[in-house]
Tab-separated table of C-alpha atoms in Angstrom:
chain	number	residue	atom	x	y	z
A	1	MET	CA	73.333	55.661	3.996
A	2	ILE	CA	73.441	54.128	0.591
A	3	GLN	CA	75.341	55.381	-1.906
A	4	ILE	CA	75.969	53.615	-5.128
A	5	LYS	CA	78.391	54.642	-7.370
A	6	ASN	CA	78.331	53.234	-11.550
A	7	ILE	CA	78.343	49.885	-10.149
A	8	THR	CA	79.073	47.444	-12.409
A	9	LYS	CA	78.525	43.473	-12.751
A	10	ILE	CA	80.234	40.926	-15.296
A	11	TYR	CA	79.813	37.187	-15.111
A	12	LYS	CA	82.503	35.436	-17.116
A	13	THR	CA	81.305	32.062	-18.926
A	14	GLY	CA	84.092	30.888	-20.663
A	15	THR	CA	85.246	33.474	-22.654
A	16	THR	CA	81.464	35.031	-22.863
A	17	ASP	CA	81.020	38.584	-20.059
A	18	THR	CA	77.938	38.802	-19.607
A	19	VAL	CA	76.880	42.436	-18.065
A	20	VAL	CA	74.478	42.110	-15.612
A	21	LEU	CA	74.468	45.359	-14.148
A	22	ASN	CA	75.704	48.734	-16.054
A	23	LYS	CA	77.664	51.642	-14.664
A	24	VAL	CA	74.306	51.697	-11.754
A	25	SER	CA	74.152	54.463	-10.016
A	26	PHE	CA	71.538	56.162	-6.913
A	27	HIS	CA	71.846	56.775	-2.974
A	28	VAL	CA	69.506	55.413	-0.211
A	29	GLU	CA	68.587	57.951	2.785
A	30	SER	CA	68.138	56.880	6.197
A	31	GLY	CA	64.477	56.007	6.943
A	32	ASP	CA	63.857	55.883	2.655
A	33	TYR	CA	60.996	53.179	1.225
A	34	VAL	CA	62.424	52.109	-2.079
A	35	ALA	CA	60.682	49.316	-4.234
A	36	ILE	CA	63.679	47.923	-7.016
A	37	ILE	CA	61.380	46.694	-9.377
A	38	GLY	CA	61.938	45.396	-13.392
A	39	PRO	CA	61.060	41.727	-15.289
A	40	SER	CA	63.238	39.041	-15.118
A	41	GLY	CA	67.047	39.358	-16.215
A	42	SER	CA	67.026	42.688	-15.346
A	43	GLY	CA	69.638	42.742	-12.500
A	44	LYS	CA	67.482	43.254	-9.572
A	45	SER	CA	68.685	40.090	-8.083
A	46	THR	CA	72.321	40.403	-8.464
A	47	LEU	CA	71.965	44.157	-7.402
A	48	MET	CA	70.267	42.777	-4.067
A	49	HIS	CA	72.884	40.778	-3.170
A	50	ILE	CA	75.904	43.374	-4.008
A	51	LEU	CA	73.475	45.923	-1.605
A	52	GLY	CA	73.216	43.044	0.623
A	53	LEU	CA	76.811	42.574	1.065
A	54	LEU	CA	76.680	38.941	-0.220
A	55	ASP	CA	78.440	39.719	-3.567
A	56	ARG	CA	80.766	42.143	-5.056
A	57	PRO	CA	80.492	44.281	-7.929
A	58	THR	CA	82.752	43.940	-10.696
A	59	SER	CA	83.499	47.758	-11.021
A	60	GLY	CA	82.620	50.851	-9.088
A	61	THR	CA	81.732	52.144	-5.296
A	62	TYR	CA	79.701	50.903	-2.800
A	63	MET	CA	79.764	54.205	-0.024
A	64	LEU	CA	77.674	52.257	3.503
A	65	ASP	CA	77.451	55.148	6.035
A	66	LYS	CA	80.277	56.485	4.370
A	67	LYS	CA	82.606	53.475	3.727
A	68	ASP	CA	83.629	52.267	0.777
A	69	VAL	CA	82.667	48.054	1.733
A	70	THR	CA	84.402	46.881	-1.373
A	71	THR	CA	87.174	47.230	-0.264
A	72	PHE	CA	86.106	45.241	2.912
A	73	SER	CA	87.438	41.768	3.654
A	74	LYS	CA	84.624	38.696	3.885
A	75	TYR	CA	85.380	38.974	7.700
A	76	GLU	CA	84.588	42.263	7.813
A	77	LEU	CA	81.308	42.281	5.619
A	78	ALA	CA	79.721	39.315	7.035
A	79	ARG	CA	80.340	41.338	10.538
A	80	LEU	CA	78.999	43.979	9.040
A	81	ARG	CA	75.714	42.652	7.535
A	82	ASN	CA	75.408	40.409	10.705
A	83	ARG	CA	74.627	44.239	12.340
A	84	LYS	CA	73.778	46.984	9.491
A	85	ILE	CA	71.126	45.047	7.251
A	86	GLY	CA	68.398	41.867	8.455
A	87	PHE	CA	67.193	39.832	5.503
A	88	VAL	CA	63.567	38.984	4.095
A	89	PHE	CA	63.226	36.062	1.168
A	90	GLN	CA	60.909	34.582	-0.711
A	91	ALA	CA	61.898	31.440	0.183
A	92	PHE	CA	61.394	32.469	4.042
A	93	ASN	CA	65.117	30.261	4.594
A	94	LEU	CA	63.093	29.443	7.778
A	95	LEU	CA	65.135	26.087	9.939
A	96	PRO	CA	62.288	23.787	9.180
A	97	ARG	CA	63.041	21.828	12.542
A	98	ALA	CA	63.950	24.679	14.458
A	99	SER	CA	61.054	26.699	16.935
A	100	ALA	CA	59.913	30.500	15.689
A	101	LEU	CA	61.780	31.623	18.509
A	102	THR	CA	65.001	29.848	17.615
A	103	ASN	CA	64.976	30.873	14.087
A	104	VAL	CA	64.828	34.593	14.927
A	105	MET	CA	67.633	34.199	17.736
A	106	LEU	CA	69.902	32.837	15.424
A	107	PRO	CA	71.353	36.403	13.839
A	108	MET	CA	71.484	36.846	17.621
A	109	LEU	CA	73.703	34.046	18.613
A	110	TYR	CA	76.091	34.596	15.760
A	111	GLY	CA	76.164	38.339	16.946
A	112	GLY	CA	77.463	37.550	20.626
A	113	VAL	CA	74.169	38.004	22.092
A	114	GLU	CA	73.518	36.620	25.784
A	115	LYS	CA	71.610	33.607	25.692
A	116	LYS	CA	68.831	35.818	27.991
A	117	GLU	CA	68.782	38.495	25.869
A	118	ARG	CA	68.531	36.208	22.775
A	119	GLN	CA	65.239	34.944	24.054
A	120	LYS	CA	64.144	38.117	25.397
A	121	ARG	CA	64.598	40.175	22.232
A	122	ALA	CA	63.157	37.396	20.495
A	123	THR	CA	60.101	36.987	22.089
A	124	ALA	CA	59.044	40.641	22.068
A	125	LEU	CA	59.694	40.656	17.747
A	126	LEU	CA	57.428	37.823	17.661
A	127	THR	CA	54.588	39.376	20.509
A	128	GLN	CA	55.325	42.358	17.799
A	129	ILE	CA	53.956	40.938	14.918
A	130	GLY	CA	51.240	38.898	16.216
A	131	LEU	CA	52.786	35.552	16.845
A	132	GLU	CA	53.442	34.874	20.481
A	133	HIS	CA	51.213	32.254	20.463
A	134	ARG	CA	53.589	30.536	17.998
A	135	LEU	CA	56.608	30.576	19.754
A	136	LEU	CA	57.629	27.070	19.717
A	137	ASN	CA	55.755	25.948	16.758
A	138	THR	CA	57.902	24.841	13.861
A	139	SER	CA	58.273	25.954	10.171
A	140	GLY	CA	56.704	22.896	8.972
A	141	GLU	CA	53.655	24.312	12.012
A	142	LEU	CA	52.855	27.649	10.333
A	143	SER	CA	51.673	28.492	7.343
A	144	GLY	CA	53.355	30.698	4.510
A	145	GLY	CA	52.077	34.467	6.239
A	146	GLU	CA	53.109	33.382	9.436
A	147	MET	CA	57.007	31.902	8.144
A	148	GLN	CA	57.522	35.546	6.652
A	149	ARG	CA	56.446	36.803	10.049
A	150	VAL	CA	58.817	34.922	11.585
A	151	ALA	CA	60.998	35.926	9.102
A	152	ILE	CA	60.839	39.674	9.408
A	153	ALA	CA	61.131	39.256	13.164
A	154	ARG	CA	64.702	36.959	12.511
A	155	ALA	CA	65.435	39.735	10.239
A	156	LEU	CA	64.913	42.126	13.123
A	157	ALA	CA	67.183	40.674	15.336
A	158	MET	CA	69.845	42.791	15.392
A	159	ASN	CA	68.384	45.768	15.230
A	160	PRO	CA	69.667	46.520	11.549
A	161	ASP	CA	69.481	50.049	10.150
A	162	ILE	CA	68.455	48.432	6.738
A	163	LEU	CA	65.699	45.779	6.130
A	164	LEU	CA	66.429	44.123	2.949
A	165	ALA	CA	63.327	42.045	1.277
A	166	ASP	CA	63.446	40.131	-2.237
A	167	GLU	CA	59.775	38.920	-3.620
A	168	PRO	CA	58.651	39.031	0.271
A	169	THR	CA	55.629	37.829	-0.447
A	170	GLY	CA	56.190	35.620	-3.423
A	171	ASN	CA	54.949	32.564	-1.994
A	172	ILE	CA	51.986	33.533	0.434
A	173	SER	CA	48.384	34.648	-0.812
A	174	THR	CA	47.641	37.770	-1.467
A	175	GLN	CA	45.741	38.436	1.296
A	176	GLN	CA	49.379	37.581	3.105
A	177	GLY	CA	50.875	40.059	1.188
A	178	LYS	CA	48.638	42.979	2.383
A	179	GLU	CA	49.400	41.854	5.795
A	180	ILE	CA	53.114	41.288	5.269
A	181	MET	CA	53.231	44.480	3.808
A	182	GLY	CA	51.739	46.301	5.935
A	183	ILE	CA	54.304	45.415	8.265
A	184	PHE	CA	57.024	46.516	7.008
A	185	SER	CA	55.125	50.426	6.233
A	186	THR	CA	54.789	50.104	10.301
A	187	LEU	CA	58.367	49.342	10.491
A	188	ASN	CA	59.425	51.734	7.749
A	189	GLY	CA	57.101	54.176	9.790
A	190	GLN	CA	59.107	53.714	12.774
A	191	GLY	CA	62.247	54.997	11.113
A	192	HIS	CA	64.049	51.484	9.536
A	193	THR	CA	65.420	52.167	6.537
A	194	ILE	CA	63.458	49.560	3.564
A	195	ILE	CA	64.281	48.465	0.318
A	196	VAL	CA	62.461	45.928	-1.406
A	197	ILE	CA	63.280	43.668	-4.452
A	198	THR	CA	60.063	42.746	-6.835
A	199	HIS	CA	58.818	42.228	-10.310
A	200	ASP	CA	55.304	42.667	-9.039
A	201	PRO	CA	54.100	46.846	-9.054
A	202	VAL	CA	51.527	46.360	-6.504
A	203	ILE	CA	53.594	45.059	-4.002
A	204	ALA	CA	55.881	47.968	-5.230
A	205	HIS	CA	53.376	50.753	-4.448
A	206	TYR	CA	53.676	50.369	-0.932
A	207	ALA	CA	57.127	52.064	-1.379
A	208	ARG	CA	57.896	55.903	-1.350
A	209	ARG	CA	60.222	55.607	-4.563
A	210	ILE	CA	60.482	53.159	-7.345
A	211	ILE	CA	63.605	52.120	-8.617
A	212	LYS	CA	63.387	50.474	-11.843
A	213	LEU	CA	66.085	48.660	-13.700
A	214	GLN	CA	65.331	46.941	-17.258
A	215	ASP	CA	68.944	45.147	-18.894
A	216	GLY	CA	71.346	46.279	-16.145
A	217	LYS	CA	70.547	50.110	-16.196
A	218	ILE	CA	68.255	52.525	-14.524
A	219	ILE	CA	65.590	53.407	-16.630
A	220	TYR	CA	63.330	55.473	-13.746
A	221	ASP	CA	64.054	56.854	-10.161
A	222	GLY	CA	61.423	58.915	-8.487
A	223	LYS	CA	58.195	59.057	-6.439
A	224	GLN	CA	55.409	55.542	-7.351
A	225	LYS	CA	53.048	58.292	-7.867
A	226	GLU	CA	54.850	59.669	-10.624
A	227	MET	CA	55.164	57.213	-12.090
A	228	ILE	CA	51.809	55.547	-12.144
């Protein structure tokens, strides 16, 4: 599904070049559950933005379903992103004054789904993750764990092939984190391809495969049991 080959990302500040990713290569098969780990400054957040079509590499190729997306226009990337990738962020990124139902419906609005179908699908997703009693509550009325559940439902709204999660348990309690990771395991069992970006080895333990970054390079790529 994903093939990253010799991806390099360089940020320019005046006359200074900072190499954040240095010839990174790996692939992800459909149905994989991958954790990308590394310390702060390792390049994992930059890699997440490239994987999520939010940023472009300086050089290298990114093949998504056998298409080189590095050649796509901004419009083509946005369209593909809406249909192909669901995002779960550490900060939730929910509309604070909107209901849980409205937040989940948003990607479908941008995707051109009719209102009746948006409501039906959003209700089903929120029910699936145990929030059927919170449909009309705003983000300010939800706990951190509940907000992250809403974010997961929103990420699934367009039935994406890939679920991309950036530090998904960073702003919630340990117990809530276990519940969220349990949801990811269930979704993976249902066939979703999941990529989790994290610095936490406990969270990485839920994945079947670990890619470890250090100073912009991959220093490990394999089964998490072998790494431990």
